Tab-separated table of C-alpha atoms in Angstrom:
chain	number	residue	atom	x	y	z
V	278	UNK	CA	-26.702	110.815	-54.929
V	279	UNK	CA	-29.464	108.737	-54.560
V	280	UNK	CA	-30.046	106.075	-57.718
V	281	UNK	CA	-33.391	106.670	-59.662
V	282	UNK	CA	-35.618	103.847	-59.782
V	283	UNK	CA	-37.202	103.345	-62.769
V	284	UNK	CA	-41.344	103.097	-62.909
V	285	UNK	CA	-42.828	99.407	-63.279
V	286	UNK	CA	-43.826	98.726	-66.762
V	287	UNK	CA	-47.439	99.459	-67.180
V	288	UNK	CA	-49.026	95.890	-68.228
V	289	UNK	CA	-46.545	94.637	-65.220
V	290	UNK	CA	-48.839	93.432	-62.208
V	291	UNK	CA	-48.775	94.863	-58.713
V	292	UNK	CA	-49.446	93.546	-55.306
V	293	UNK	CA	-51.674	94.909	-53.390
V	294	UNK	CA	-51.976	95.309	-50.127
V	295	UNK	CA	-55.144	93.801	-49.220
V	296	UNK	CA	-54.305	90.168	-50.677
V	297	UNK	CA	-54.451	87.888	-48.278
V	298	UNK	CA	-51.559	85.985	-49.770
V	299	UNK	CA	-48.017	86.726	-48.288
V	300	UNK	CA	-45.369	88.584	-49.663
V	301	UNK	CA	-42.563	86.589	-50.335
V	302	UNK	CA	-38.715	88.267	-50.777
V	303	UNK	CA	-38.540	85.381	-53.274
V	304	UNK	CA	-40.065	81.902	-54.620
V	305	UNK	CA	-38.967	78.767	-53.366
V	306	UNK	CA	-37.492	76.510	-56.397
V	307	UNK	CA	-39.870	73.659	-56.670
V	308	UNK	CA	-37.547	70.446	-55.864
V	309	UNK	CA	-37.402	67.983	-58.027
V	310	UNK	CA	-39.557	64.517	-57.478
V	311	UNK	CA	-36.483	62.388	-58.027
V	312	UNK	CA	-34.588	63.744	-55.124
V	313	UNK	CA	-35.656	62.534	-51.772
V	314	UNK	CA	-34.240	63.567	-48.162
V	315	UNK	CA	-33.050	61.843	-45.400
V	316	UNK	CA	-36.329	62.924	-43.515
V	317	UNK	CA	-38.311	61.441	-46.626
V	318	UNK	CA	-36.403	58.090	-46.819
V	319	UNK	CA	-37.251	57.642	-42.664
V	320	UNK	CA	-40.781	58.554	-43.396
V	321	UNK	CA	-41.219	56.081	-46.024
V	322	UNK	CA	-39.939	53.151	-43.538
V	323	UNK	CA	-42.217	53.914	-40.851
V	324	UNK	CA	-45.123	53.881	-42.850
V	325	UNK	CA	-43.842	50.375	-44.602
V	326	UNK	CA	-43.716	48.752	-40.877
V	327	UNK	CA	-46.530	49.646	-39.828
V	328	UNK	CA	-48.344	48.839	-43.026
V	329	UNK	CA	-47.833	44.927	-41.794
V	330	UNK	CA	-49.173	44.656	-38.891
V	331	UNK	CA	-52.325	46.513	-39.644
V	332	UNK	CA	-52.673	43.863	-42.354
V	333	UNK	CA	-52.560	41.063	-39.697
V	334	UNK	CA	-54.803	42.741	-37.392
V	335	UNK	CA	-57.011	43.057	-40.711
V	336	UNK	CA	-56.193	39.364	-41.788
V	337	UNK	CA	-57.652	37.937	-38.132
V	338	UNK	CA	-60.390	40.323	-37.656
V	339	UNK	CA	-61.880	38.522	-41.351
V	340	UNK	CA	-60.975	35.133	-39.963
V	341	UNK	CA	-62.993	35.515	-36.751
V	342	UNK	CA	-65.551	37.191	-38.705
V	343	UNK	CA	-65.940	34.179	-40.969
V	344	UNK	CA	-65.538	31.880	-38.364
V	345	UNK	CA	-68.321	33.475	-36.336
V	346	UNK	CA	-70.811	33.787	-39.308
V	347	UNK	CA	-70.162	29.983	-39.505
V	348	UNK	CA	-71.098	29.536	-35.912
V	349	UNK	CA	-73.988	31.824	-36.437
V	350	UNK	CA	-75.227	29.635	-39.175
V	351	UNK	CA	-75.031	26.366	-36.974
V	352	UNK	CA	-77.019	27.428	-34.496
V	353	UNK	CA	-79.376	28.872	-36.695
V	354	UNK	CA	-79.599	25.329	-38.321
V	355	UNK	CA	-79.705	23.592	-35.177
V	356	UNK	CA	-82.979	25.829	-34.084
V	357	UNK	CA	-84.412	25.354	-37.256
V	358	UNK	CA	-84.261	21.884	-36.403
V	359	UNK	CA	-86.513	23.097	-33.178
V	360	UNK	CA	-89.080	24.682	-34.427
V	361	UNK	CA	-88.649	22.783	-37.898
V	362	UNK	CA	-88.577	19.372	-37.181
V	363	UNK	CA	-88.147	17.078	-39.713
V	364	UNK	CA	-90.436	13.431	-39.542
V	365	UNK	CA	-88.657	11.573	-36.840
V	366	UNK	CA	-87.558	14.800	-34.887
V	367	UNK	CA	-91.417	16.076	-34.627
V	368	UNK	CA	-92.534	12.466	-33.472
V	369	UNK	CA	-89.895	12.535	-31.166
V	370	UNK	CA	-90.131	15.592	-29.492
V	371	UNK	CA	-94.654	15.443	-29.715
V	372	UNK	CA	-94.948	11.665	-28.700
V	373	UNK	CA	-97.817	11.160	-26.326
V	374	UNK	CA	-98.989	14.844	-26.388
V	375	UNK	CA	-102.832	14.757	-27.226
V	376	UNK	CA	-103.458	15.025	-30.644
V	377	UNK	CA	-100.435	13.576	-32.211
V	378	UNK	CA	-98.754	10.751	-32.541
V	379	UNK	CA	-98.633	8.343	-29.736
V	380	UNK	CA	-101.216	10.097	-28.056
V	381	UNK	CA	-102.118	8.511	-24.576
V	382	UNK	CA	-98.911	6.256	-25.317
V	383	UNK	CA	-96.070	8.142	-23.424
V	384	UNK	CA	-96.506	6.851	-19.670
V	385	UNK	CA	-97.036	3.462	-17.824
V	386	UNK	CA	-99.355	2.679	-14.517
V	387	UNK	CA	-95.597	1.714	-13.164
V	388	UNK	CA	-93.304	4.284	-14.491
V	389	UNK	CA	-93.047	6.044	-10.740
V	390	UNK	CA	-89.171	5.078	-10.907
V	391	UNK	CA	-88.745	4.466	-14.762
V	392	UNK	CA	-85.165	4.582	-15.143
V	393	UNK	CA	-83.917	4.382	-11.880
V	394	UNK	CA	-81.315	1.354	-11.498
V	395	UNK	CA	-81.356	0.455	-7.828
V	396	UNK	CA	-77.643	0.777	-6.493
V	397	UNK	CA	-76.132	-0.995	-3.261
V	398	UNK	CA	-76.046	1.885	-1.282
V	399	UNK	CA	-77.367	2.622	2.203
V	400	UNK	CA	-79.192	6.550	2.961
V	401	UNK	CA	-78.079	7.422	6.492
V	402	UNK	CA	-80.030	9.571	8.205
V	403	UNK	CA	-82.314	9.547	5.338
V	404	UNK	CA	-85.140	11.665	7.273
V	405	UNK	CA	-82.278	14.462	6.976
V	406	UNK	CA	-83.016	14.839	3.449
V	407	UNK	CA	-85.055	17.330	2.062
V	408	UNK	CA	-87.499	15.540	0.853
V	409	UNK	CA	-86.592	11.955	2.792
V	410	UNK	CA	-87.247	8.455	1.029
V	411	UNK	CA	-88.066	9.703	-2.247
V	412	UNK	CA	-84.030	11.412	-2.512
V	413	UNK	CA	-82.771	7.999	-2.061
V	414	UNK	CA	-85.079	5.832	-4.553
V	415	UNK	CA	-84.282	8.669	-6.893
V	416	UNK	CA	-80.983	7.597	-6.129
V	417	UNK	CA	-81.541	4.236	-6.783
V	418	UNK	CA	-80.310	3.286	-3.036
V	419	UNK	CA	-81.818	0.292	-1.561
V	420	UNK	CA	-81.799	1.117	1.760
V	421	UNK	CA	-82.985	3.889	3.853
V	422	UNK	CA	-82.685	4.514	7.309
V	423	UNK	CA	-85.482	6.199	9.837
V	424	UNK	CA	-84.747	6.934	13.782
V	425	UNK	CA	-88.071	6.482	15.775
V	426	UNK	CA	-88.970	7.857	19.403
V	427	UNK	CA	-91.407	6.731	21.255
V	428	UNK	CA	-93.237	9.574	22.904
V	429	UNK	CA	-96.830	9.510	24.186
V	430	UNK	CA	-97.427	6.240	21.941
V	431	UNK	CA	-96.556	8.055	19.134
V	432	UNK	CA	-93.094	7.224	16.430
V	433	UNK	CA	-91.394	10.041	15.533
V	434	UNK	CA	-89.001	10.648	13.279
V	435	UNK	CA	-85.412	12.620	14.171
V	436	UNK	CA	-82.179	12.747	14.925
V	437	UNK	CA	-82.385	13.996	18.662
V	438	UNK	CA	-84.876	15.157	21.116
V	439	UNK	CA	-84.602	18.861	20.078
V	440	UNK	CA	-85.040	17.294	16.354
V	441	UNK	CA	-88.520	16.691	16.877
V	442	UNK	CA	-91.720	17.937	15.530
V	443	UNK	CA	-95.259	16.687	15.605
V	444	UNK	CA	-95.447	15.968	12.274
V	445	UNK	CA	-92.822	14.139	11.350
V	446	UNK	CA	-93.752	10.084	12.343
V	447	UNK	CA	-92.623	6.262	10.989
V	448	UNK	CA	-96.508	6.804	9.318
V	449	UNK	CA	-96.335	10.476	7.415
V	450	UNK	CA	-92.718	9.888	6.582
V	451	UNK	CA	-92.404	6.208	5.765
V	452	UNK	CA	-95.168	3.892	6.124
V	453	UNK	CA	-97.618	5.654	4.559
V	454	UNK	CA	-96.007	7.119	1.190
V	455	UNK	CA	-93.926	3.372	0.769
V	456	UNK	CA	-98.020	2.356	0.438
V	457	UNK	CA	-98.851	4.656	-2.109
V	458	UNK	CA	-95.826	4.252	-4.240
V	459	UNK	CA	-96.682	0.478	-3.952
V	460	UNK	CA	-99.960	0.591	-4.876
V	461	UNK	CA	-98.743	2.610	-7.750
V	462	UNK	CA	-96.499	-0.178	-8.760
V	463	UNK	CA	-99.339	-2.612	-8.224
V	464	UNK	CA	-102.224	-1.648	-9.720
V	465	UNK	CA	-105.798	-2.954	-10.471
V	466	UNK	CA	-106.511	-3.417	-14.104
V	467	UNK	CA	-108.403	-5.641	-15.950
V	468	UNK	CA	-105.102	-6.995	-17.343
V	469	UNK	CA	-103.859	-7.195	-13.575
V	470	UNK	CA	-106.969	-7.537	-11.336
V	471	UNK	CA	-105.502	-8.522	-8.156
V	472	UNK	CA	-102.846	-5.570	-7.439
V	473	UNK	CA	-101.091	-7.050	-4.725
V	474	UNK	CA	-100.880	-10.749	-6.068
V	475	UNK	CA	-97.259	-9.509	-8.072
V	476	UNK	CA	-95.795	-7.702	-5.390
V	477	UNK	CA	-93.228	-5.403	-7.839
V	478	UNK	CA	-91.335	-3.554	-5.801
V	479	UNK	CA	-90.355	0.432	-5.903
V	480	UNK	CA	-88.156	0.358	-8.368
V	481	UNK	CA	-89.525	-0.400	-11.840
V	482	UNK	CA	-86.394	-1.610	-13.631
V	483	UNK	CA	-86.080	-4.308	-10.723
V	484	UNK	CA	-88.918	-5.097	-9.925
V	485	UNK	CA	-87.737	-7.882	-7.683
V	486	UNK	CA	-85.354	-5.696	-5.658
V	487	UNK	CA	-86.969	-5.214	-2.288
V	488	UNK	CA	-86.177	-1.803	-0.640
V	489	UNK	CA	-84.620	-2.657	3.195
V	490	UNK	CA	-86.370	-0.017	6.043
V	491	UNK	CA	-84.015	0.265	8.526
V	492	UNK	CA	-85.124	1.267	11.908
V	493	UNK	CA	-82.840	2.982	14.722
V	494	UNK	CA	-85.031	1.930	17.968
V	495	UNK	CA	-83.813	5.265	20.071
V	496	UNK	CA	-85.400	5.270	23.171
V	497	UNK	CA	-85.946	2.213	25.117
V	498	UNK	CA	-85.869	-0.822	22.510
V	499	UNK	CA	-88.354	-3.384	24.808
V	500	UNK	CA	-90.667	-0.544	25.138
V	501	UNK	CA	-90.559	0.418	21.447
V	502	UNK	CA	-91.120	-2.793	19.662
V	503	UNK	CA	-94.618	-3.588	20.179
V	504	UNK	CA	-95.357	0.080	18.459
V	505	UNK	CA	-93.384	-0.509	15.707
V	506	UNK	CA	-94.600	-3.762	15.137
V	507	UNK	CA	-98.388	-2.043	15.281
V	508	UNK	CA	-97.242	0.852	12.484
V	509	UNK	CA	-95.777	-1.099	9.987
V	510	UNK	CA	-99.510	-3.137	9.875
V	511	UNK	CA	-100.301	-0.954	6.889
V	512	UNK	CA	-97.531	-2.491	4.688
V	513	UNK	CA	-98.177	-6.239	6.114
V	514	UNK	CA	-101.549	-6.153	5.173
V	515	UNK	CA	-101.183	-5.836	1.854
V	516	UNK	CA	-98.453	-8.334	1.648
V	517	UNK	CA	-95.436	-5.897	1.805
V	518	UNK	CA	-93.288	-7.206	4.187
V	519	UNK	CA	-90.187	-9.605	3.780
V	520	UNK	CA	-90.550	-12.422	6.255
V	521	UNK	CA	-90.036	-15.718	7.568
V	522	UNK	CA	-92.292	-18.894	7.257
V	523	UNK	CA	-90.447	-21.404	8.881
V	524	UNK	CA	-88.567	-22.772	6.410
V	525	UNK	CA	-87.180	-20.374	4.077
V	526	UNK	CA	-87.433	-16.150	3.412
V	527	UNK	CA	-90.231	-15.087	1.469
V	528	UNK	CA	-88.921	-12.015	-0.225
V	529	UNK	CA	-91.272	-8.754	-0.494
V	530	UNK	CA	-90.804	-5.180	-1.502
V	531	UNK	CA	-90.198	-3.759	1.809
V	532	UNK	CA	-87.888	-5.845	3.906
V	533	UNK	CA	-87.829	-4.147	7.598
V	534	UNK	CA	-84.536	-4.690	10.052
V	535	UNK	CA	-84.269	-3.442	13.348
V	536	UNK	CA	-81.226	-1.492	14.745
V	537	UNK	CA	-79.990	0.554	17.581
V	538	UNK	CA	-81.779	-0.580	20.684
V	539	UNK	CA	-83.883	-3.176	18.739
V	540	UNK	CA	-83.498	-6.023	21.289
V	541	UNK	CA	-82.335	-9.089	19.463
V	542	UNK	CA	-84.206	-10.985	21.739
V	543	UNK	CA	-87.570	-9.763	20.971
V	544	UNK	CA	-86.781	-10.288	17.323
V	545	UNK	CA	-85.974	-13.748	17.481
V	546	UNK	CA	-88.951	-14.548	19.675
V	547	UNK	CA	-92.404	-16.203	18.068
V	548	UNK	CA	-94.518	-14.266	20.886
V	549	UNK	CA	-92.915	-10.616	20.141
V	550	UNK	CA	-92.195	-11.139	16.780
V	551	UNK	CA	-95.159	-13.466	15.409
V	552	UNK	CA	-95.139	-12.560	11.692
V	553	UNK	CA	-91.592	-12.798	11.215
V	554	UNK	CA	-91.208	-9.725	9.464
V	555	UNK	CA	-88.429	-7.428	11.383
V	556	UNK	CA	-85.477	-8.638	11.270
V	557	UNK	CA	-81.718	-7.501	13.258
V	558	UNK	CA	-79.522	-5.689	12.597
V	559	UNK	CA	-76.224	-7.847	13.463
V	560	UNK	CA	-72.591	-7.339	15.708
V	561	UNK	CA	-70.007	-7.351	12.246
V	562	UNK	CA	-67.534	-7.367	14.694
V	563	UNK	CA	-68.219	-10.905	16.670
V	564	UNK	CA	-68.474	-12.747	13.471
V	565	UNK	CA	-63.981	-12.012	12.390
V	566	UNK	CA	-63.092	-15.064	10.847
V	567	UNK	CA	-59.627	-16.116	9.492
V	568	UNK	CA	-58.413	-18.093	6.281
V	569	UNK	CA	-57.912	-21.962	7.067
V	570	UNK	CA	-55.449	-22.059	9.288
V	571	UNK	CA	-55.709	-18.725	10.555
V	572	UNK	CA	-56.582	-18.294	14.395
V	573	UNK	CA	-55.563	-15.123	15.837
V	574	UNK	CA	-57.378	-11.585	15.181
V	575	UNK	CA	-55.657	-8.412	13.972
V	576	UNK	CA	-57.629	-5.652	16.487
V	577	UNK	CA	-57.131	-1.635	16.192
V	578	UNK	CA	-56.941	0.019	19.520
V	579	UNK	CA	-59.989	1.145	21.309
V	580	UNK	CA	-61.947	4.235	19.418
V	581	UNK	CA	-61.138	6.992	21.920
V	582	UNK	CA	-57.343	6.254	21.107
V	583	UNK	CA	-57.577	5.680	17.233
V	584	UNK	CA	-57.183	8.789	15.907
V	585	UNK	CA	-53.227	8.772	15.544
V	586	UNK	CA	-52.765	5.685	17.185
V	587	UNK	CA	-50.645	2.583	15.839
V	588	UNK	CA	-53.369	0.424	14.387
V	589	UNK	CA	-51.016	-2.368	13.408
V	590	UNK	CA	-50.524	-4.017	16.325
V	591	UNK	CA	-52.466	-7.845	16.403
V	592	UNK	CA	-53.105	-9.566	19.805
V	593	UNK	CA	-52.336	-12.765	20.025
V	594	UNK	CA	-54.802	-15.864	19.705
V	595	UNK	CA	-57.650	-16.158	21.809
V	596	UNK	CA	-57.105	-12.406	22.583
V	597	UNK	CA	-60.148	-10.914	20.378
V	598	UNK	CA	-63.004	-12.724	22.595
V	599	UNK	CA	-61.503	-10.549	25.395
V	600	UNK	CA	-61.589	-7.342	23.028
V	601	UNK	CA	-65.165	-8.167	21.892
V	602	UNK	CA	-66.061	-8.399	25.151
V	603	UNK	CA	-69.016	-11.382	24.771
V	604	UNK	CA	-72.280	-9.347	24.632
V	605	UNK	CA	-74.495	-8.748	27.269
V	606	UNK	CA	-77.815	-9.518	28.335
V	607	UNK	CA	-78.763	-5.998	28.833
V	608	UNK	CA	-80.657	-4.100	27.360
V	609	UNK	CA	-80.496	-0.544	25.350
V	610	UNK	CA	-76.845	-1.310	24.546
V	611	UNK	CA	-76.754	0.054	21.193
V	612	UNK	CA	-76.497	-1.359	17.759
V	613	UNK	CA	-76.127	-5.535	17.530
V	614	UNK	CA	-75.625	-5.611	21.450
V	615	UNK	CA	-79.418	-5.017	22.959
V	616	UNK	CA	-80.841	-8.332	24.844
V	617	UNK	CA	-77.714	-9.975	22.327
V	618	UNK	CA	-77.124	-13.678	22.197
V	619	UNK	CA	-73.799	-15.196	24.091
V	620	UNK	CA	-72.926	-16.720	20.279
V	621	UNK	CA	-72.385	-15.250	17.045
V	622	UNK	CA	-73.648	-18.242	15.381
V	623	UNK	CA	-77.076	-17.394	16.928
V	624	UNK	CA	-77.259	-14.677	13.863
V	625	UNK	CA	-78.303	-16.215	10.847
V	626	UNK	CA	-80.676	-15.135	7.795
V	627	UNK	CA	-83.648	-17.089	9.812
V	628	UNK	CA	-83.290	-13.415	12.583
V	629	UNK	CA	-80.948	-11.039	11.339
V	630	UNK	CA	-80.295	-9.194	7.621
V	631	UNK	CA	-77.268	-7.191	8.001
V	632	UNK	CA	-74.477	-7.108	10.102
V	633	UNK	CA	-73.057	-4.099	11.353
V	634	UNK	CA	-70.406	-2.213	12.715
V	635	UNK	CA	-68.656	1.007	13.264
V	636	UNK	CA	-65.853	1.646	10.623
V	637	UNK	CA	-64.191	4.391	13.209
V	638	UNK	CA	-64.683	1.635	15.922
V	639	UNK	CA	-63.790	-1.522	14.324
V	640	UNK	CA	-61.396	-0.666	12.006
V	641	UNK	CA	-59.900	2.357	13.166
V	642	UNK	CA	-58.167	5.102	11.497
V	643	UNK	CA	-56.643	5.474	8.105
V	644	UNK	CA	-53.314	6.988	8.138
V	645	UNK	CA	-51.434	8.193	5.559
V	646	UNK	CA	-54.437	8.397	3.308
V	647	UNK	CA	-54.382	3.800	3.068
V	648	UNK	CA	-55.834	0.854	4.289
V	649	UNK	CA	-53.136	-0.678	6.635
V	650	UNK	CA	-52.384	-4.819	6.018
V	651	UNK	CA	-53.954	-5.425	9.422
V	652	UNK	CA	-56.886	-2.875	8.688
V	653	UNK	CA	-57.370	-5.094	5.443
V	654	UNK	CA	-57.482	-8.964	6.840
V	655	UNK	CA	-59.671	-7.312	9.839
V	656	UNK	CA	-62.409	-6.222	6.755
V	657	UNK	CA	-61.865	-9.335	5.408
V	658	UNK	CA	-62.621	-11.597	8.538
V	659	UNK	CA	-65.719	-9.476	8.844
V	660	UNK	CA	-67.114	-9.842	5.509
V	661	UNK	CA	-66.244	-13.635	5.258
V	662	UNK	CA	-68.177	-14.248	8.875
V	663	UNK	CA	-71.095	-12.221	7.670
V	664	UNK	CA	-71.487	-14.042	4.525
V	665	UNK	CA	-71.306	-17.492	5.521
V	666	UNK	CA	-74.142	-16.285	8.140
V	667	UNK	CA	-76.245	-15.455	4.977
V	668	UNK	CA	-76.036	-11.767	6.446
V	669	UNK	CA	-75.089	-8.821	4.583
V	670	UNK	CA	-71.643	-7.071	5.665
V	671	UNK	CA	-72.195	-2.941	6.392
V	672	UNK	CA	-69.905	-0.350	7.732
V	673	UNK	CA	-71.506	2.793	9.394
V	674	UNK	CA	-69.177	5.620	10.344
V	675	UNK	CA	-66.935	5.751	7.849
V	676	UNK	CA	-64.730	8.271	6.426
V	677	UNK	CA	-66.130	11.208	5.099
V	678	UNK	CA	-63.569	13.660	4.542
V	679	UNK	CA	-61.169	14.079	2.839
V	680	UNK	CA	-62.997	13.157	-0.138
V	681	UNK	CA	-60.318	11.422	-1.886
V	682	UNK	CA	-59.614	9.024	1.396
V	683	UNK	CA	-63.436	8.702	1.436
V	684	UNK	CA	-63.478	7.263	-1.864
V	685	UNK	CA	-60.569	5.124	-1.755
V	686	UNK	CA	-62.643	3.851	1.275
V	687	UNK	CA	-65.517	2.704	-0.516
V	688	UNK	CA	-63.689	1.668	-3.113
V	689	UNK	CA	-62.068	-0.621	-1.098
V	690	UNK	CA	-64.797	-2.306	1.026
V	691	UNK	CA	-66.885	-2.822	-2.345
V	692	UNK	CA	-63.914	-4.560	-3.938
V	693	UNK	CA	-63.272	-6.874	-0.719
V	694	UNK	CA	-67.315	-7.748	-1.008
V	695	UNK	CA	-69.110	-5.291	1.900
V	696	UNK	CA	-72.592	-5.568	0.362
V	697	UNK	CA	-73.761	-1.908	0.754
V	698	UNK	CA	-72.376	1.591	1.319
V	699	UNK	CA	-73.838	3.851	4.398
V	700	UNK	CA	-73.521	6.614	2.562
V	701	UNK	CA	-74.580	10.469	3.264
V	702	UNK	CA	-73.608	12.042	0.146
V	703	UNK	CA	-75.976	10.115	-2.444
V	704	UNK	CA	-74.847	12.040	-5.385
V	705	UNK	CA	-70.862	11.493	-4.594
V	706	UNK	CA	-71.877	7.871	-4.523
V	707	UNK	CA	-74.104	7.367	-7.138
V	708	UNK	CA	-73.184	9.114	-9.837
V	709	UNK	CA	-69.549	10.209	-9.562
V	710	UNK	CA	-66.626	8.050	-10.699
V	711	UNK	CA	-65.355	7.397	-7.143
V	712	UNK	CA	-63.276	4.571	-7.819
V	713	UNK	CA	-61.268	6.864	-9.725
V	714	UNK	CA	-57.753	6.949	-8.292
V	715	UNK	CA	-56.536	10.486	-6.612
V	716	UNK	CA	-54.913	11.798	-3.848
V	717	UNK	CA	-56.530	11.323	-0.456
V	718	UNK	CA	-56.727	14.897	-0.252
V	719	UNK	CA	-58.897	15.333	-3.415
């Protein structure tokens, strides 16, 4: 017997069956906020640890932010200093420009090579430069170095036969722009009427310092002399030239010397050589001389065996006429040994400027990334011969690689007293700190 329901009250509601809210069997009991489960308590954590390092991360962001609006503002300051000079700035930065002050006042008739401190450094191959001679008196070398062939009675300028061009001559490359920078640095105002009568040389902090034109005679040296002699008229007529007048050196801003296959002969000779005014190009290596006391030669082995040879070895006395070999007559013999005299002694400052010899050849090798003892007293015996010649001492051929051995190199020959570098890389040796100690393979 089934058990009678009783009807809902009427004010009792009732769900219907379109609400879109589900029909529960029963409510849920609210929990209470004080009690927490274990899901809650792990929830809570999690949210605490990574509450920290959000701060950080919040914490730096500011800092760089700050730190950045700081930089902003100094270089906003600094170009506000730009285009907002204040009194000195502005005169500064508008000094000589036309209509402000110090107009007309900013430049001087001799400021070609304002600035430039000549250096005792020699620019081989100079005519390899881009833009040859003017590289190396930007450089502040005093020396620069030209190779002439004589073809067709002209000078031209290279470093081989296949070198060559038309265009490129001891005139267009040398003589001719060493006379306009010198009548730049001489010229005819009413304050200095006769521009030649002072003589300053290229550079304009020294104006004293003559710059030394060296010339590699390349073809036959008897042959090319007279035409060198005719091309460097330009510069003697206007009083350019270094020379000789008998009694004493009368110093000038170009001073030429004569190397390669420049026959010393013809250089020391009043008929070929009447003004005085090229001068040779010395053997270094005839002119060894010991201490007191001192009387046999330290010599490196021949060049075709110094690359890993023993370079220590000395020969004893008398033995380094025999390697020398006295120099011949001939003529076309190469550098210091063309129509040569049977002494050293014939070489004094009266003929000759430098003197000069192979670093490869004469010195040999450096092993182990140093100068050897022997390698040392032979640099020395060379240097003290050269100077009590009145000649200045110069290596050619010297190390160039690596560049740490290269450096220790110079540094070396300009603290034993060589008088200039031969030097190809002009920036490496003027304006980096090459006596700097590092490894040789730097």
């Amino acid at each position: 017997m089934r058990r009678a329901v009783d009807p809902p009250a009427a004010d009792e509601e009732q769900p219907s069956c379109t609400s879109s809210q589900p029909l529960l069997k029963q409510d849920t009991p609210e929990r209470p906020r004080w009690r927490t489960t274990r899901r809650d308590f792990y929830h809570d954590e999690k949210m605490t640890r990574g509450l920290k390092p959000r701060c950080c991360a919040r914490l730096g962001l500011g800092t760089l932010i700050f730190l950045g609006l700081i930089q902003l503002f100094s270089v906003l300051g600094g170009l506000l200093i730009v285009f907002l000079p204040n009194g000195i700035h502005r005169i500064m930065h508008q000094w000589g420009r036309w209509g402000h002050i110090g107009q007309g006042l900013s430049s001087w008739p001799t400021d070609f090579s304002r600035g430039i401190l000549p250096k005792p450094c020699h620019s081989h191959n100079d005519y390899w430069r881009r833009v040859p001679l003017y590289s190396a008196i930007e450089a502040g070398c005093m020396s620069v170095e030209a190779d002439v062939w004589l073809f067709r009675e002209e000078l031209y300028i290279g470093h081989s036969l296949a070198s060559l061009t038309p265009n490129r001559t001891l005139a267009s490359l040398y003589v001719d722009p060493l006379v306009q920078i010198l009548e730049r640095q001489n010229p005819t105002t009413q304050f200095h009427p006769d521009g030649n009568g002072s003589q300053h040389g290229v550079f304009d902090t020294a104006p004293e310092q003559s710059l030394t034109l060296l010339i590699d005679f390349k073809t036959s040296g008897s042959a090319l002399f007279p035409y060198v002699l005719s091309a460097l008229e330009p510069l003697r007529a206007r009083g350019h030239l270094t020379y000789r007048n008998g009694t004493q050196t009368i110093n000038r801003p170009i001073t030429v010397v004569g190397t390669g296959n420049t026959p010393f002969s013809l250089v020391d000779s009043d008929l070929t050589n009447p003004h005085h005014d090229i001068f040779f190009d010395a053997p270094l290596a005839t002119m060894w001389e010991g201490l007191p006391g001192e009387t046999s030669t330290p010599a490196p082995k021949p060049k075709s065996l110094v690359y890993g040879a023993d370079i220590d070895a000395s020969l004893p006395d008398g033995s380094a006429s025999e390697r020398q070999q006295q120099p011949a007559s001939g003529e076309d013999l190469g550098q210091g040994m063309s129509g040569a005299a049977q002494s050293p002694d014939a070489y004094t400052s009266e003929n000759s400027f430098y003197a000069s010899v192979s670093f490869a050849q004469a010195i040999g090798h450096v092993l182990y990334g140093k100068l050897s003892e022997s390698q040392m007293n032979l640099i020395r015996g060379h240097i003290r011969g050269a100077h009590r010649r009145g000649l200045k001492a110069r290596y050619w051929e010297l190390p160039f690689w690596p560049i740490g051995l290269r450096n220790h190199v110079w540094d070396v020959l300009v603290k034993e007293g060589v008088d200039l570098l031969n030097v190809d890389d002009l920036k490496g040796a003027t304006e980096t700190d090459w006596g700097r100690k590092t490894g040789w393979w730097s």
